[in-house]
mmCIF file of C-alpha atoms and ligand atoms in Angstrom:
data_model
loop_
_atom_site.group_PDB
_atom_site.id
_atom_site.type_symbol
_atom_site.label_atom_id
_atom_site.label_comp_id
_atom_site.label_asym_id
_atom_site.label_seq_id
_atom_site.Cartn_x
_atom_site.Cartn_y
_atom_site.Cartn_z
ATOM 1 C CA MET A 1 -9.541 -1.937 -1.030
ATOM 2 C CA ALA A 2 -9.818 -5.282 0.770
ATOM 3 C CA GLU A 3 -7.993 -3.921 3.829
ATOM 4 C CA ILE A 4 -10.138 -0.776 3.741
ATOM 5 C CA MET A 5 -13.285 -2.933 3.642
ATOM 6 C CA ASN A 6 -11.984 -5.055 6.519
ATOM 7 C CA ASN A 7 -11.405 -1.941 8.663
ATOM 8 C CA SER A 8 -14.501 0.244 8.503
ATOM 9 C CA TYR A 9 -12.955 3.006 10.672
ATOM 10 C CA ILE A 10 -10.335 3.505 7.931
ATOM 11 C CA LEU A 11 -13.039 3.904 5.280
ATOM 12 C CA GLU A 12 -14.780 6.478 7.478
ATOM 13 C CA ARG A 13 -11.568 8.404 8.123
ATOM 14 C CA LEU A 14 -10.710 8.423 4.409
ATOM 15 C CA ARG A 15 -14.203 9.702 3.581
ATOM 16 C CA GLU A 16 -13.924 12.497 6.149
ATOM 17 C CA GLU A 17 -10.550 13.549 4.758
ATOM 18 C CA ILE A 18 -11.767 13.471 1.147
ATOM 19 C CA GLU A 19 -14.926 15.383 2.008
ATOM 20 C CA SER A 20 -13.000 18.130 3.801
ATOM 21 C CA VAL A 21 -10.271 18.476 1.134
ATOM 22 C CA VAL A 22 -12.146 17.715 -2.103
ATOM 23 C CA GLY A 23 -15.833 18.098 -1.219
ATOM 24 C CA ASN A 24 -18.548 16.070 -2.889
ATOM 25 C CA THR A 25 -19.127 17.828 -6.177
ATOM 26 C CA ARG A 26 -16.043 16.629 -8.010
ATOM 27 C CA LEU A 27 -13.809 13.563 -8.075
ATOM 28 C CA VAL A 28 -10.459 13.181 -6.306
ATOM 29 C CA GLN A 29 -7.667 14.115 -8.699
ATOM 30 C CA GLU A 30 -3.862 13.967 -8.776
ATOM 31 C CA THR A 31 -3.400 17.505 -7.519
ATOM 32 C CA ASP A 32 -5.386 16.690 -4.338
ATOM 33 C CA LEU A 33 -2.997 13.933 -3.234
ATOM 34 C CA PRO A 34 -0.472 16.157 -1.383
ATOM 35 C CA ASN A 35 -3.381 17.287 0.841
ATOM 36 C CA LEU A 36 -4.789 13.786 1.401
ATOM 37 C CA LEU A 37 -2.285 12.579 3.984
ATOM 38 C CA TYR A 38 -4.371 9.761 5.428
ATOM 39 C CA LEU A 39 -5.049 8.426 1.913
ATOM 40 C CA GLN A 40 -1.296 8.483 1.203
ATOM 41 C CA ALA A 41 -0.634 6.666 4.491
ATOM 42 C CA THR A 42 -3.270 4.041 3.640
ATOM 43 C CA ILE A 43 -1.658 3.345 0.241
ATOM 44 C CA LYS A 44 1.763 3.040 1.889
ATOM 45 C CA GLU A 45 0.410 0.647 4.487
ATOM 46 C CA GLY A 46 -1.244 -1.450 1.757
ATOM 47 C CA LEU A 47 2.072 -1.752 -0.070
ATOM 48 C CA ARG A 48 3.879 -2.617 3.182
ATOM 49 C CA LEU A 49 1.624 -5.534 4.115
ATOM 50 C CA HIS A 50 0.905 -6.652 0.559
ATOM 51 C CA PRO A 51 3.875 -5.799 -1.667
ATOM 52 C CA LEU A 52 3.180 -6.670 -5.305
ATOM 53 C CA VAL A 53 6.788 -7.805 -5.722
ATOM 54 C CA PRO A 54 7.682 -9.595 -2.467
ATOM 55 C CA LEU A 55 11.143 -10.799 -3.515
ATOM 56 C CA VAL A 56 13.833 -8.704 -5.195
ATOM 57 C CA LEU A 57 16.930 -10.287 -6.781
ATOM 58 C CA ARG A 58 20.510 -9.023 -6.836
ATOM 59 C CA THR A 59 23.607 -10.695 -8.302
ATOM 60 C CA VAL A 60 26.855 -9.617 -6.659
ATOM 61 C CA GLN A 61 29.610 -8.456 -9.030
ATOM 62 C CA GLU A 62 32.432 -9.095 -6.559
ATOM 63 C CA GLY A 63 32.862 -11.291 -3.493
ATOM 64 C CA CYS A 64 31.776 -9.408 -0.365
ATOM 65 C CA THR A 65 30.675 -9.871 3.228
ATOM 66 C CA ILE A 66 27.083 -9.107 4.201
ATOM 67 C CA GLY A 67 25.954 -9.435 7.811
ATOM 68 C CA GLY A 68 29.019 -11.554 8.604
ATOM 69 C CA PHE A 69 28.487 -13.999 5.713
ATOM 70 C CA TYR A 70 30.914 -14.203 2.809
ATOM 71 C CA VAL A 71 29.054 -13.978 -0.496
ATOM 72 C CA PRO A 72 31.134 -15.194 -3.479
ATOM 73 C CA LYS A 73 31.238 -13.322 -6.813
ATOM 74 C CA LYS A 74 28.217 -13.905 -9.145
ATOM 75 C CA THR A 75 25.968 -15.209 -6.339
ATOM 76 C CA THR A 76 22.320 -14.283 -6.808
ATOM 77 C CA LEU A 77 20.746 -13.081 -3.573
ATOM 78 C CA VAL A 78 17.026 -13.000 -2.915
ATOM 79 C CA VAL A 79 16.005 -10.043 -0.750
ATOM 80 C CA ASN A 80 12.752 -10.856 1.032
ATOM 81 C CA GLY A 81 10.993 -7.482 1.123
ATOM 82 C CA TYR A 82 7.805 -9.162 2.339
ATOM 83 C CA ALA A 83 9.587 -10.417 5.483
ATOM 84 C CA ILE A 84 11.484 -7.123 6.003
ATOM 85 C CA MET A 85 8.223 -5.172 5.939
ATOM 86 C CA ARG A 86 6.656 -7.517 8.533
ATOM 87 C CA ASP A 87 9.702 -7.769 10.770
ATOM 88 C CA PRO A 88 8.625 -7.226 14.415
ATOM 89 C CA ASP A 89 12.074 -5.743 15.153
ATOM 90 C CA ASN A 90 11.291 -2.869 12.787
ATOM 91 C CA TRP A 91 7.524 -2.489 12.925
ATOM 92 C CA GLU A 92 5.134 -2.207 15.828
ATOM 93 C CA ASP A 93 2.194 -4.637 15.438
ATOM 94 C CA PRO A 94 3.617 -5.667 12.062
ATOM 95 C CA LEU A 95 0.611 -7.749 10.968
ATOM 96 C CA GLU A 96 -1.943 -5.032 11.731
ATOM 97 C CA PHE A 97 -3.186 -2.747 8.942
ATOM 98 C CA LYS A 98 -2.513 0.646 10.542
ATOM 99 C CA PRO A 99 -2.102 3.601 8.136
ATOM 100 C CA GLU A 100 -1.508 5.843 11.180
ATOM 101 C CA ARG A 101 2.042 4.504 11.446
ATOM 102 C CA PHE A 102 2.920 6.540 8.332
ATOM 103 C CA LEU A 103 1.544 9.824 9.632
ATOM 104 C CA ASP A 104 4.234 12.232 10.839
ATOM 105 C CA SER A 105 2.423 12.668 14.161
ATOM 106 C CA SER A 106 3.036 9.004 15.058
ATOM 107 C CA ARG A 107 6.758 9.109 14.246
ATOM 108 C CA SER A 108 9.216 10.012 16.951
ATOM 109 C CA SER A 109 11.419 12.046 14.600
ATOM 110 C CA GLN A 110 12.041 12.887 10.964
ATOM 111 C CA LYS A 111 15.308 10.932 11.267
ATOM 112 C CA ASP A 112 13.348 7.785 12.177
ATOM 113 C CA ALA A 113 11.077 8.303 9.204
ATOM 114 C CA ILE A 114 14.011 8.550 6.792
ATOM 115 C CA LYS A 115 15.718 5.480 8.283
ATOM 116 C CA GLU A 116 12.471 3.560 7.959
ATOM 117 C CA GLU A 117 12.071 4.587 4.304
ATOM 118 C CA VAL A 118 15.589 3.609 3.330
ATOM 119 C CA LEU A 119 16.056 0.369 5.247
ATOM 120 C CA ASN A 120 12.754 -1.165 6.162
ATOM 121 C CA TYR A 121 10.200 -0.016 3.623
ATOM 122 C CA ILE A 122 10.976 -1.437 0.188
ATOM 123 C CA PRO A 123 7.783 -2.162 -1.820
ATOM 124 C CA PHE A 124 9.543 -0.610 -4.832
ATOM 125 C CA GLY A 125 12.905 -2.279 -4.209
ATOM 126 C CA SER A 126 15.887 -0.086 -3.540
ATOM 127 C CA GLY A 127 19.018 1.493 -4.987
ATOM 128 C CA ARG A 128 19.990 1.860 -8.627
ATOM 129 C CA ARG A 129 17.638 -0.868 -9.798
ATOM 130 C CA GLY A 130 14.739 0.324 -7.648
ATOM 131 C CA CYS A 131 11.407 0.818 -9.414
ATOM 132 C CA PRO A 132 11.501 3.902 -11.669
ATOM 133 C CA GLY A 133 7.675 3.938 -11.751
ATOM 134 C CA ALA A 134 7.203 4.443 -7.982
ATOM 135 C CA ASN A 135 5.978 8.047 -8.220
ATOM 136 C CA LEU A 136 3.614 7.242 -11.077
ATOM 137 C CA ALA A 137 2.353 4.247 -9.095
ATOM 138 C CA TYR A 138 1.644 6.366 -5.983
ATOM 139 C CA VAL A 139 -0.285 8.899 -8.081
ATOM 140 C CA SER A 140 -2.353 6.365 -10.013
ATOM 141 C CA VAL A 141 -3.083 4.112 -7.022
ATOM 142 C CA GLY A 142 -3.848 7.182 -4.868
ATOM 143 C CA THR A 143 -6.368 8.652 -7.305
ATOM 144 C CA SER A 144 -7.975 5.257 -8.029
ATOM 145 C CA ILE A 145 -8.443 4.339 -4.364
ATOM 146 C CA GLY A 146 -9.503 7.921 -3.570
ATOM 147 C CA VAL A 147 -12.256 7.877 -6.209
ATOM 148 C CA MET A 148 -13.416 4.384 -5.250
ATOM 149 C CA VAL A 149 -13.732 5.389 -1.589
ATOM 150 C CA GLN A 150 -15.368 8.687 -2.475
ATOM 151 C CA CYS A 151 -18.007 7.369 -4.833
ATOM 152 C CA PHE A 152 -19.051 3.939 -3.634
ATOM 153 C CA ASP A 153 -20.172 1.987 -0.619
ATOM 154 C CA TRP A 154 -18.451 -1.376 -0.506
ATOM 155 C CA LYS A 155 -20.412 -4.366 0.741
ATOM 156 C CA ILE A 156 -19.014 -7.826 1.429
ATOM 157 C CA LYS A 157 -20.642 -11.095 2.406
ATOM 158 C CA GLY A 158 -19.695 -12.082 5.949
ATOM 159 C CA ASP A 159 -17.483 -10.236 8.394
ATOM 160 C CA LYS A 160 -14.050 -10.075 6.822
ATOM 161 C CA ILE A 161 -12.385 -10.649 3.495
ATOM 162 C CA ASN A 162 -9.950 -13.567 3.498
ATOM 163 C CA MET A 163 -6.522 -11.980 3.021
ATOM 164 C CA ASN A 164 -4.632 -15.240 2.403
ATOM 165 C CA GLU A 165 -2.102 -15.026 -0.393
ATOM 166 C CA ALA A 166 -1.861 -17.329 -3.396
ATOM 167 C CA PRO A 167 1.254 -19.535 -3.188
ATOM 168 C CA GLY A 168 3.933 -20.036 -5.826
ATOM 169 C CA LYS A 169 3.686 -16.819 -7.801
ATOM 170 C CA ILE A 170 6.339 -14.175 -8.473
ATOM 171 C CA SER A 171 3.885 -11.366 -7.806
ATOM 172 C CA LEU A 172 1.732 -11.369 -4.691
ATOM 173 C CA THR A 173 -1.977 -11.945 -5.322
ATOM 174 C CA MET A 174 -4.963 -12.919 -3.205
ATOM 175 C CA ALA A 175 -5.692 -16.643 -2.863
ATOM 176 C CA HIS A 176 -9.438 -16.082 -3.246
ATOM 177 C CA PRO A 177 -11.196 -13.697 -5.627
ATOM 178 C CA LEU A 178 -12.348 -10.507 -3.922
ATOM 179 C CA LYS A 179 -16.142 -10.513 -4.148
ATOM 180 C CA CYS A 180 -18.017 -7.392 -3.197
ATOM 181 C CA THR A 181 -20.916 -5.210 -4.252
ATOM 182 C CA LEU A 182 -20.524 -1.529 -5.092
ATOM 183 C CA VAL A 183 -23.357 0.840 -4.354
ATOM 184 C CA PRO A 184 -22.987 4.370 -5.773
ATOM 185 C CA ARG A 185 -23.194 6.985 -3.032
ATOM 186 C CA THR A 186 -26.066 9.363 -3.591
ATOM 187 C CA LEU A 187 -24.057 12.250 -2.135
ATOM 188 C CA ILE A 188 -21.876 12.179 -5.207
ATOM 189 C CA PRO A 189 -23.854 13.105 -8.313
ATOM 190 C CA LEU A 190 -20.940 11.987 -10.499
ATOM 191 C CA ALA A 191 -20.887 8.431 -9.159
ATOM 192 C CA SER A 192 -24.022 7.305 -10.919
ATOM 193 C CA SER A 193 -22.458 8.187 -14.263
ATOM 194 C CA LEU A 194 -19.296 6.100 -13.655
ATOM 195 C CA HIS A 195 -19.339 2.658 -15.219
ATOM 196 C CA MET A 196 -17.660 0.148 -12.926
ATOM 197 C CA SER A 197 -17.935 -3.604 -12.602
ATOM 198 C CA ASN A 198 -19.550 -4.785 -9.400
ATOM 199 C CA SER A 199 -17.329 -7.806 -8.783
HETATM 200 C C1 HEM B 201 2.338 -0.268 -7.210
HETATM 201 C C2 HEM B 201 3.003 -0.377 -8.365
HETATM 202 C C3 HEM B 201 4.409 -0.902 -8.509
HETATM 203 C C4 HEM B 201 5.160 -1.678 -7.657
HETATM 204 C C5 HEM B 201 4.769 -2.237 -6.276
HETATM 205 C C6 HEM B 201 6.445 -1.876 -8.298
HETATM 206 C C7 HEM B 201 7.489 -2.588 -7.725
HETATM 207 C C8 HEM B 201 8.707 -2.813 -8.345
HETATM 208 C C9 HEM B 201 9.815 -3.532 -7.756
HETATM 209 C C10 HEM B 201 9.832 -4.149 -6.347
HETATM 210 C C11 HEM B 201 10.814 -3.559 -8.662
HETATM 211 C C12 HEM B 201 12.198 -4.216 -8.469
HETATM 212 C C13 HEM B 201 13.101 -3.142 -7.854
HETATM 213 C C14 HEM B 201 14.462 -3.630 -7.416
HETATM 214 O O1 HEM B 201 14.978 -4.633 -7.952
HETATM 215 O O2 HEM B 201 15.046 -2.990 -6.501
HETATM 216 C C15 HEM B 201 10.357 -2.838 -9.840
HETATM 217 C C16 HEM B 201 11.098 -2.636 -10.965
HETATM 218 C C17 HEM B 201 10.681 -1.930 -12.054
HETATM 219 N N1 HEM B 201 9.491 -1.235 -12.185
HETATM 220 FE FE1 HEM B 201 8.009 -1.178 -10.821
HETATM 221 N N2 HEM B 201 6.444 -1.232 -9.507
HETATM 222 C C18 HEM B 201 5.233 -0.611 -9.669
HETATM 223 C C19 HEM B 201 4.832 0.188 -10.725
HETATM 224 C C20 HEM B 201 5.627 0.480 -11.811
HETATM 225 C C21 HEM B 201 5.259 1.405 -12.860
HETATM 226 C C22 HEM B 201 3.954 2.228 -12.882
HETATM 227 C C23 HEM B 201 6.285 1.388 -13.762
HETATM 228 C C24 HEM B 201 6.469 2.144 -15.049
HETATM 229 C C25 HEM B 201 5.607 3.024 -15.529
HETATM 230 C C26 HEM B 201 7.291 0.465 -13.276
HETATM 231 C C27 HEM B 201 8.464 0.166 -13.912
HETATM 232 C C28 HEM B 201 9.465 -0.641 -13.415
HETATM 233 C C29 HEM B 201 10.708 -0.962 -14.138
HETATM 234 C C30 HEM B 201 11.100 -0.502 -15.547
HETATM 235 C C31 HEM B 201 11.472 -1.761 -13.277
HETATM 236 C C32 HEM B 201 12.853 -2.375 -13.533
HETATM 237 C C33 HEM B 201 13.925 -1.419 -13.024
HETATM 238 C C34 HEM B 201 15.335 -1.992 -13.207
HETATM 239 O O3 HEM B 201 15.502 -3.215 -13.216
HETATM 240 O O4 HEM B 201 16.298 -1.203 -13.317
HETATM 241 N N3 HEM B 201 6.854 -0.057 -12.088
HETATM 242 N N4 HEM B 201 9.084 -2.389 -9.618
#
């Protein structure tokens, strides 16, 4: 939500998509997500720039060579997913919040998209110990963000939200609390009946 608030054109584009697919007489729901491609791309971009679990651990069972380095048996490796997902060799404008990069139209081929998913995009880890809750996470985050965008205007003090990250934690969190005011949108009759905190 912080990135969406910092980039008003994204909020507008999400609203347009939601209004054309869902309308304004009911809330976004799970079954809408396959048709809300820009919303899906926005969630993916959020997880790329701000992965909840930035470092993933692996302990090698046998000695092996990775990238030319010998790794002895029982060594614990730390895979820096945060750095991989901001690597300028793999991502154009890696520090920019650009959901468009995940839309098929901006990819040169399906092959590129698959390569990107497998090697460079790892907010849920990878392989046998990858996150088994990834699909559930996409559905619940997608519906939550969808409803929040659909039903409320988001106001912040000042120009931009400070996106600095808190140091020294296993999971990635914001350094400063996100303070904003929610104003129910009058277009959505349902919004006024939702009870949400305003901070
Ligand atoms: C946005 C939400 C979530 C993120 C970013 C996330 C991310 C991750 C990551 C990075 C790992 C480590 C994967 C690896 O070592 O390769 C992990 C593991 C795991 N996650 Fe998630 N997760 C999310 C939501 C969920 C949900 C909703 C569930 C269950 C309902 C879940 C259950 C698990 C479990 C059980 C593991 C351990 C898997 C294992 O060690 O074999 N996660 N998650």
